[in-house]
Short mmCIF file of C-alpha atoms in Angstrom, two decimals:
data_model
loop_
_atom_site.label_atom_id
_atom_site.label_comp_id
_atom_site.label_asym_id
_atom_site.label_seq_id
_atom_site.Cartn_x
_atom_site.Cartn_y
_atom_site.Cartn_z
CA MET A 1 120.73 204.96 17.94
CA PRO A 2 118.07 207.55 16.98
CA ASP A 3 117.93 210.69 19.10
CA ILE A 4 114.10 210.74 19.18
CA VAL A 5 111.95 207.57 19.17
CA VAL A 6 108.22 208.08 18.62
CA PRO A 7 106.24 205.49 20.68
CA ALA A 8 104.06 202.87 18.98
CA PHE A 9 100.70 204.43 19.88
CA ILE A 10 101.71 207.85 18.61
CA SER A 11 103.27 206.29 15.50
CA VAL A 12 100.06 204.53 14.47
CA THR A 13 98.06 207.68 15.24
CA LEU A 14 100.39 209.62 12.98
CA GLY A 15 99.79 206.94 10.36
CA PHE A 16 96.13 208.04 10.23
CA VAL A 17 97.13 211.68 9.96
CA VAL A 18 99.67 210.92 7.23
CA PHE A 19 97.06 209.06 5.18
CA PHE A 20 94.68 212.04 5.27
CA LEU A 21 97.57 214.34 4.46
CA GLY A 22 98.23 212.19 1.38
CA ALA A 23 94.55 212.28 0.42
CA PHE A 24 94.64 216.08 0.66
CA LEU A 25 97.79 216.28 -1.47
CA THR A 26 96.34 213.89 -4.06
CA ARG A 27 93.26 216.09 -4.41
CA LYS A 28 95.23 219.34 -4.60
CA VAL A 29 98.17 218.24 -6.75
CA ALA A 30 96.70 217.07 -10.04
CA VAL A 31 99.69 215.03 -11.17
CA LEU A 32 99.42 212.76 -8.11
CA GLY A 33 95.81 211.85 -8.88
CA ASP A 34 96.31 211.66 -12.63
CA TYR A 35 99.15 209.15 -12.26
CA ASN A 36 97.47 207.05 -9.53
CA ILE A 37 99.99 207.75 -6.77
CA PRO A 38 98.51 206.10 -3.62
CA GLU A 39 97.48 208.53 -0.86
CA PRO A 40 99.73 206.96 1.82
CA VAL A 41 102.69 207.31 -0.54
CA SER A 42 102.09 211.04 -1.02
CA GLY A 43 101.62 211.65 2.70
CA GLY A 44 104.36 209.28 3.84
CA LEU A 45 107.02 210.79 1.60
CA ALA A 46 105.97 214.29 2.64
CA VAL A 47 106.53 213.41 6.31
CA ALA A 48 109.80 211.65 5.48
CA LEU A 49 110.97 214.88 3.83
CA LEU A 50 109.99 216.84 6.96
CA THR A 51 112.00 214.51 9.22
CA TRP A 52 114.93 214.95 6.83
CA VAL A 53 114.65 218.73 7.14
CA PHE A 54 114.51 218.36 10.94
CA PHE A 55 117.67 216.23 10.82
CA ALA A 56 119.44 218.77 8.60
CA LEU A 57 118.58 221.63 10.97
CA THR A 58 119.19 219.92 14.32
CA GLY A 59 121.38 216.89 13.59
CA GLN A 60 118.86 214.71 15.48
CA GLN A 61 117.39 211.54 13.98
CA ILE A 62 113.69 210.72 14.37
CA ALA A 63 112.62 207.06 14.41
CA PHE A 64 109.13 205.57 14.76
CA ASP A 65 108.16 202.48 16.75
CA LEU A 66 106.46 200.35 14.09
CA GLU A 67 105.25 197.45 16.24
CA VAL A 68 101.57 198.02 15.38
CA ARG A 69 102.38 198.21 11.68
CA ASP A 70 102.99 194.44 11.51
CA TYR A 71 99.47 193.71 12.80
CA LEU A 72 98.01 195.91 10.06
CA LEU A 73 99.90 193.94 7.40
CA VAL A 74 98.64 190.59 8.73
CA ALA A 75 95.05 191.87 8.95
CA PHE A 76 95.28 193.22 5.40
CA PHE A 77 96.34 189.90 3.91
CA ALA A 78 93.61 188.14 5.86
CA THR A 79 91.09 190.37 4.03
CA ILE A 80 92.67 189.46 0.69
CA GLY A 81 92.22 185.78 1.53
CA LEU A 82 88.62 186.30 2.64
CA ASN A 83 87.83 187.94 -0.70
CA ALA A 84 89.29 185.06 -2.71
CA GLN A 85 87.14 182.55 -4.53
CA ILE A 86 88.43 179.12 -5.51
CA SER A 87 86.83 179.54 -8.93
CA ASP A 88 89.02 182.61 -9.44
CA LEU A 89 92.11 180.64 -8.45
CA PHE A 90 91.31 177.84 -10.90
CA ARG A 91 90.58 180.36 -13.62
CA GLY A 92 93.85 182.10 -12.78
CA GLY A 93 96.03 178.98 -12.78
CA ARG A 94 97.69 179.83 -16.08
CA LEU A 95 98.09 183.45 -15.05
CA LEU A 96 99.68 182.38 -11.77
CA LEU A 97 102.23 180.19 -13.55
CA LEU A 98 102.99 182.90 -16.12
CA LEU A 99 103.45 185.51 -13.40
CA LEU A 100 105.75 183.17 -11.49
CA ALA A 101 107.86 182.45 -14.59
CA LEU A 102 108.19 186.14 -15.45
CA THR A 103 109.12 186.94 -11.84
CA LEU A 104 111.86 184.28 -11.79
CA ALA A 105 113.26 185.59 -15.08
CA PHE A 106 113.15 189.15 -13.76
CA MET A 107 115.00 188.22 -10.56
CA ILE A 108 117.86 186.84 -12.63
CA LEU A 109 117.89 189.98 -14.81
CA GLN A 110 117.90 192.14 -11.69
CA ASN A 111 121.03 190.46 -10.38
CA VAL A 112 122.70 190.60 -13.80
CA VAL A 113 122.13 194.38 -13.83
CA GLY A 114 123.51 194.54 -10.29
CA LEU A 115 126.56 192.53 -11.34
CA ILE A 116 127.23 194.86 -14.27
CA GLY A 117 126.94 197.88 -12.01
CA VAL A 118 129.30 196.70 -9.26
CA THR A 119 131.79 195.51 -11.88
CA VAL A 120 131.87 198.99 -13.43
CA PHE A 121 132.81 200.44 -10.04
CA GLY A 122 135.25 197.68 -9.10
CA LEU A 123 133.22 196.38 -6.16
CA PRO A 124 133.19 192.68 -5.15
CA SER A 125 130.90 190.67 -7.41
CA ALA A 126 129.01 189.23 -4.43
CA THR A 127 127.68 192.71 -3.62
CA SER A 128 125.62 192.57 -6.84
CA VAL A 129 122.69 191.02 -4.96
CA LEU A 130 122.65 193.99 -2.55
CA VAL A 131 121.67 196.21 -5.49
CA GLY A 132 119.71 193.35 -7.04
CA SER A 133 117.07 190.89 -5.88
CA ALA A 134 118.21 190.69 -2.23
CA SER A 135 117.37 194.35 -1.60
CA LEU A 136 114.75 195.06 -4.25
CA ILE A 137 112.47 192.04 -4.56
CA GLY A 138 113.67 190.81 -1.17
CA GLY A 139 113.19 194.15 0.59
CA HIS A 140 114.69 195.39 3.84
CA GLY A 141 114.41 192.05 5.62
CA THR A 142 116.41 190.11 3.04
CA ALA A 143 118.93 192.95 2.66
CA ILE A 144 119.52 193.02 6.42
CA ALA A 145 119.91 189.22 6.48
CA TRP A 146 122.44 189.05 3.62
CA GLY A 147 124.44 192.24 4.23
CA PRO A 148 126.57 190.92 7.14
CA GLN A 149 127.14 187.61 5.35
CA ILE A 150 128.46 189.36 2.25
CA GLU A 151 130.59 191.65 4.42
CA GLU A 152 132.17 188.59 6.05
CA LEU A 153 132.65 186.85 2.70
CA THR A 154 134.16 189.79 0.80
CA GLY A 155 135.59 192.04 3.52
CA PHE A 156 133.53 194.91 2.05
CA GLY A 157 132.62 196.81 5.23
CA ALA A 158 129.79 198.88 3.73
CA ALA A 159 127.80 195.86 2.56
CA PRO A 160 125.04 196.04 5.24
CA GLU A 161 124.50 199.78 4.70
CA MET A 162 124.56 199.29 0.93
CA GLY A 163 121.75 196.74 1.05
CA VAL A 164 119.49 198.78 3.33
CA ALA A 165 120.03 201.96 1.29
CA ALA A 166 119.20 200.16 -1.96
CA ALA A 167 116.04 198.66 -0.39
CA THR A 168 114.95 202.10 0.82
CA LEU A 169 115.43 203.78 -2.53
CA GLY A 170 113.78 200.83 -4.28
CA LEU A 171 110.70 201.17 -2.07
CA ILE A 172 110.35 204.84 -3.01
CA LEU A 173 110.72 204.09 -6.72
CA ALA A 174 108.22 201.22 -6.48
CA ALA A 175 105.60 203.43 -4.83
CA LEU A 176 105.96 206.12 -7.49
CA LEU A 177 106.31 203.92 -10.57
CA GLY A 178 103.33 201.54 -10.61
CA GLY A 179 100.54 204.08 -11.11
CA PRO A 180 102.12 205.87 -14.10
CA ILE A 181 102.90 202.52 -15.78
CA ALA A 182 99.29 201.37 -15.45
CA LYS A 183 97.99 204.72 -16.72
CA ARG A 184 100.21 204.50 -19.80
CA LEU A 185 99.05 200.96 -20.60
CA ILE A 186 95.37 201.74 -20.00
CA ASP A 187 95.43 204.94 -22.06
CA ARG A 188 97.55 203.44 -24.85
CA ASN A 189 95.35 200.36 -25.30
CA ASN A 190 92.02 201.96 -24.30
CA LEU A 191 91.49 199.33 -21.60
CA GLN A 192 88.62 199.00 -19.15
CA SER A 193 87.48 196.57 -16.48
CA ASP A 194 85.09 193.79 -17.49
CA GLN A 195 84.33 192.70 -13.91
CA ASP A 196 81.28 193.29 -11.75
CA ASN A 197 81.76 196.13 -9.31
CA GLU A 198 82.72 193.97 -6.31
CA PRO A 199 85.00 195.87 -3.93
CA ILE A 200 88.31 194.16 -3.02
CA VAL A 201 90.51 196.88 -1.51
CA GLY A 202 88.85 200.24 -0.93
CA LEU A 203 86.01 201.80 -2.87
CA GLU A 204 85.99 203.64 -6.17
CA PHE A 205 86.58 207.39 -5.89
CA ASP A 206 83.23 208.16 -7.54
CA ASP A 207 81.34 205.37 -5.83
CA LYS A 208 77.64 206.10 -5.14
CA GLU A 209 75.95 204.50 -2.16
CA ASN A 210 73.49 201.68 -2.78
CA PRO A 211 70.83 201.61 -0.03
CA ASP A 212 70.97 197.81 -0.07
CA ASP A 213 74.72 197.73 0.56
CA LEU A 214 75.37 200.35 3.23
CA ILE A 215 78.31 200.18 5.61
CA ASN A 216 77.21 200.16 9.25
CA HIS A 217 78.55 199.10 12.61
CA VAL A 218 77.26 195.54 12.22
CA SER A 219 78.85 194.97 8.81
CA LEU A 220 82.16 196.43 10.01
CA MET A 221 82.17 194.30 13.19
CA ARG A 222 81.25 191.22 11.15
CA GLY A 223 84.15 191.90 8.82
CA MET A 224 86.60 192.46 11.68
CA LEU A 225 85.48 189.23 13.35
CA ALA A 226 86.13 187.24 10.17
CA VAL A 227 89.54 188.90 9.79
CA HIS A 228 90.59 188.04 13.34
CA VAL A 229 89.34 184.46 13.11
CA ALA A 230 91.49 184.10 9.98
CA ILE A 231 94.44 185.58 11.87
CA LEU A 232 93.86 183.23 14.83
CA PHE A 233 93.90 180.06 12.73
CA GLY A 234 96.62 181.51 10.50
CA TYR A 235 98.79 182.02 13.58
CA ILE A 236 98.25 178.39 14.62
CA LEU A 237 99.12 177.24 11.09
CA HIS A 238 102.19 179.48 11.15
CA LEU A 239 103.44 177.78 14.33
CA ALA A 240 103.00 174.37 12.65
CA ILE A 241 104.89 175.56 9.57
CA ILE A 242 107.76 176.81 11.74
CA GLU A 243 107.86 173.46 13.57
CA ALA A 244 108.20 171.78 10.17
CA GLY A 245 111.32 173.85 9.53
CA VAL A 246 109.82 176.15 6.88
CA LYS A 247 110.27 179.90 7.25
CA LEU A 248 107.37 182.00 5.94
CA PRO A 249 105.99 185.41 6.94
CA LEU A 250 102.95 185.24 9.24
CA PHE A 251 100.72 186.93 6.69
CA VAL A 252 101.06 184.01 4.22
CA PRO A 253 99.23 181.39 6.36
CA CYS A 254 96.68 184.07 7.32
CA LEU A 255 96.04 184.66 3.61
CA LEU A 256 95.64 180.92 3.01
CA VAL A 257 93.28 180.48 5.98
CA GLY A 258 91.18 183.39 4.71
CA ILE A 259 90.87 181.63 1.34
CA MET A 260 89.82 178.37 3.01
CA MET A 261 87.27 180.15 5.21
CA SER A 262 85.55 182.01 2.37
CA ASN A 263 85.27 178.86 0.30
CA THR A 264 83.85 176.64 3.06
CA VAL A 265 81.94 178.62 5.70
CA PRO A 266 79.27 180.15 3.38
CA PHE A 267 78.41 176.63 2.12
CA LEU A 268 78.50 174.92 5.52
CA LEU A 269 76.62 177.74 7.27
CA PRO A 270 74.51 179.38 4.53
CA ARG A 271 72.47 181.48 6.96
CA ILE A 272 75.52 183.41 8.12
CA ALA A 273 75.99 186.78 6.42
CA TRP A 274 79.53 186.37 5.08
CA PRO A 275 81.57 189.58 4.57
CA ALA A 276 83.55 188.55 1.47
CA ARG A 277 83.58 191.23 -1.24
CA THR A 278 81.39 193.60 0.73
CA LYS A 279 82.00 197.32 1.08
CA ALA A 280 82.64 196.88 4.80
CA LEU A 281 85.50 194.41 4.23
CA ALA A 282 86.85 196.63 1.44
CA VAL A 283 87.03 199.56 3.88
CA ILE A 284 88.79 197.39 6.51
CA SER A 285 91.26 196.20 3.88
CA ASP A 286 91.94 199.71 2.60
CA TYR A 287 92.34 201.04 6.15
CA CYS A 288 94.90 198.39 7.10
CA LEU A 289 96.92 198.74 3.91
CA SER A 290 96.83 202.55 3.86
CA VAL A 291 97.99 203.01 7.45
CA PHE A 292 100.63 200.28 7.05
CA LEU A 293 102.09 201.95 3.97
CA ALA A 294 101.84 205.44 5.45
CA MET A 295 103.81 204.27 8.50
CA SER A 296 106.38 202.50 6.31
CA LEU A 297 107.07 205.55 4.17
CA MET A 298 106.94 208.21 6.89
CA SER A 299 109.62 206.24 8.77
CA LEU A 300 112.12 206.34 5.89
CA GLN A 301 115.35 208.06 6.87
CA LEU A 302 115.98 209.94 3.64
CA TRP A 303 119.20 211.49 4.90
CA THR A 304 120.81 208.06 4.51
CA LEU A 305 119.99 208.20 0.79
CA ALA A 306 121.58 211.62 0.51
CA GLU A 307 124.84 210.02 1.56
CA LEU A 308 124.73 207.34 -1.13
CA GLY A 309 127.73 207.03 -3.34
CA GLY A 310 127.75 206.93 -7.11
CA PRO A 311 127.65 203.13 -7.42
CA ILE A 312 124.28 202.65 -5.71
CA LEU A 313 122.62 205.56 -7.47
CA PHE A 314 124.01 204.41 -10.81
CA VAL A 315 122.87 200.80 -10.39
CA LEU A 316 119.43 201.77 -9.08
CA GLY A 317 119.05 204.02 -12.12
CA LEU A 318 119.82 201.02 -14.34
CA GLN A 319 117.33 198.91 -12.38
CA LEU A 320 114.66 201.55 -12.87
CA VAL A 321 115.18 201.70 -16.63
CA MET A 322 115.26 197.91 -16.91
CA THR A 323 112.06 197.56 -14.86
CA VAL A 324 110.10 200.06 -16.96
CA ALA A 325 111.28 198.45 -20.21
CA PHE A 326 110.50 194.93 -18.98
CA VAL A 327 107.02 195.79 -17.72
CA LEU A 328 105.97 197.83 -20.77
CA HIS A 329 107.46 195.66 -23.50
CA VAL A 330 107.56 192.12 -22.08
CA PHE A 331 105.37 191.68 -19.01
CA SER A 332 102.25 193.50 -20.19
CA ARG A 333 102.37 191.98 -23.68
CA LEU A 334 102.74 188.41 -22.43
CA LEU A 335 99.74 189.03 -20.18
CA GLY A 336 97.75 189.94 -23.27
CA SER A 337 97.63 193.75 -23.12
CA SER A 338 94.47 193.44 -21.02
CA TYR A 339 93.09 195.63 -18.24
CA GLN A 340 93.98 192.97 -15.70
CA GLY A 341 97.48 192.89 -17.18
CA ALA A 342 97.75 196.67 -16.74
CA VAL A 343 96.73 196.39 -13.08
CA LEU A 344 99.20 193.55 -12.56
CA SER A 345 101.88 195.66 -14.26
CA ALA A 346 101.43 198.31 -11.57
CA GLY A 347 101.72 195.59 -8.94
CA PHE A 348 104.70 193.94 -10.59
CA ALA A 349 106.63 197.22 -10.59
CA GLY A 350 105.63 197.64 -6.95
CA PHE A 351 106.97 194.38 -5.58
CA THR A 352 109.98 193.90 -7.86
CA LEU A 353 111.44 197.22 -6.72
CA GLY A 354 109.79 197.47 -3.31
CA ALA A 355 107.47 195.13 -1.42
CA THR A 356 104.17 193.26 -1.69
CA PRO A 357 102.16 195.91 0.22
CA THR A 358 103.48 198.56 -2.18
CA ALA A 359 102.36 196.41 -5.09
CA ILE A 360 98.85 196.04 -3.63
CA ALA A 361 98.65 199.78 -2.94
CA ASN A 362 99.62 200.50 -6.55
CA MET A 363 96.95 198.13 -7.86
CA SER A 364 94.34 199.47 -5.45
CA SER A 365 94.98 203.03 -6.56
CA VAL A 366 94.48 201.98 -10.19
CA THR A 367 91.32 199.95 -9.59
CA LYS A 368 89.71 202.70 -7.52
CA ARG A 369 89.88 204.89 -10.59
CA TYR A 370 89.38 202.48 -13.48
CA GLY A 371 87.41 199.55 -12.04
CA PRO A 372 88.00 196.18 -10.32
CA ALA A 373 90.43 193.41 -11.24
CA PRO A 374 89.84 190.87 -8.44
CA LEU A 375 92.05 188.08 -9.79
CA ALA A 376 95.10 190.38 -9.73
CA PHE A 377 94.76 190.80 -5.96
CA ILE A 378 94.86 187.03 -5.48
CA VAL A 379 97.58 185.80 -7.81
CA LEU A 380 100.14 188.54 -7.17
CA PRO A 381 100.38 188.03 -3.37
CA LEU A 382 100.64 184.27 -3.86
CA VAL A 383 103.65 184.80 -6.13
CA SER A 384 105.29 187.74 -4.38
CA ALA A 385 104.78 186.60 -0.80
CA PHE A 386 105.04 182.84 -1.14
CA PHE A 387 107.03 181.54 -4.10
CA VAL A 388 109.45 184.44 -4.51
CA ASP A 389 111.14 184.18 -1.12
CA LEU A 390 111.97 180.53 -1.73
CA ALA A 391 113.33 181.12 -5.23
CA ASN A 392 115.17 184.30 -4.26
CA ALA A 393 117.26 182.45 -1.66
CA VAL A 394 118.53 180.06 -4.34
CA ILE A 395 119.21 182.83 -6.89
CA ILE A 396 120.99 185.03 -4.34
CA GLN A 397 123.22 182.15 -3.28
CA PHE A 398 124.15 181.50 -6.92
CA PHE A 399 125.18 185.13 -7.58
CA VAL A 400 127.04 185.42 -4.26
CA ASN A 401 129.14 182.39 -5.23
CA PHE A 402 129.49 183.50 -8.86
#
């Protein structure tokens, strides 16, 4: 048990502070801005380092109550759904299938690398998934779910801790890797956005106000209302999905409801001012994602990583090298060496090593600087948050029984 638990209200308040700390660091430390490191990543890791120093000096662990964080994630994905257009989804059908195929292939490669690593160190072969897709693409939730099962199967007592540690380190790598990969691809191929300047998540850093598109209290309240209506019906849909025996995160049905709303309500009720792809909704989206990610990273207990043994560090190093090589030489080329492909490359590195919110934050940081890529923000969450969990369960089971 942690020695100090920061209550939920204070934790979310600190999330605001951490975001602005990251924005300050990004402005002052050139390398962070040049390589598109998201502001909440800079601030969150800085606070995580401070809590590590506090632990080293006092021996006391600090933990944060992250209850509010889950609401921010659901609200964020509702905004992504509200910004989606069916025409984009039809146009992105091929891209969606290609992204799904590449993700499935990568999940298998990830577990092969994990299997090689645990074999080198003489660990049970079933533990390969704990330094593979269970902890990296699957994240903390999947690692926590599979760790005890693998411990029971193999008798390897450190399996639960191994999975959580790998997921934690993977999240850090994911947050730091996506921006530099996108920068390299954009600079190497001289890429630029060919989309209209419609905001999806956040606003461009050099954005100039248009008097006809100002953000005010009405536009913000209109956006928040649409978000919460999407969450309300998404929650009802989520209950129906659970009753049908299907396990999905709450944010997936909220994303789907947002898509349905934005592609029906404006046509059925044309006199309603709909918030899709407005600056107000972009600010709401950026706020939710930024505070969510800031809270996630500031709560990392880095002292647990300091205690990692050679096997985990070695295998995660292999995973890092494999991810960079795959994204630069396979993923981006199959996507056509386009600007959208470069943005998706940042996102792909984000969710294959970390989590979907990290992927979106990576892409948002890139598009704020180089221009929009709206289709990327639709197809990637559909793959990473919907299809991947189903496929990952099958792949993990195969490697555990290998």
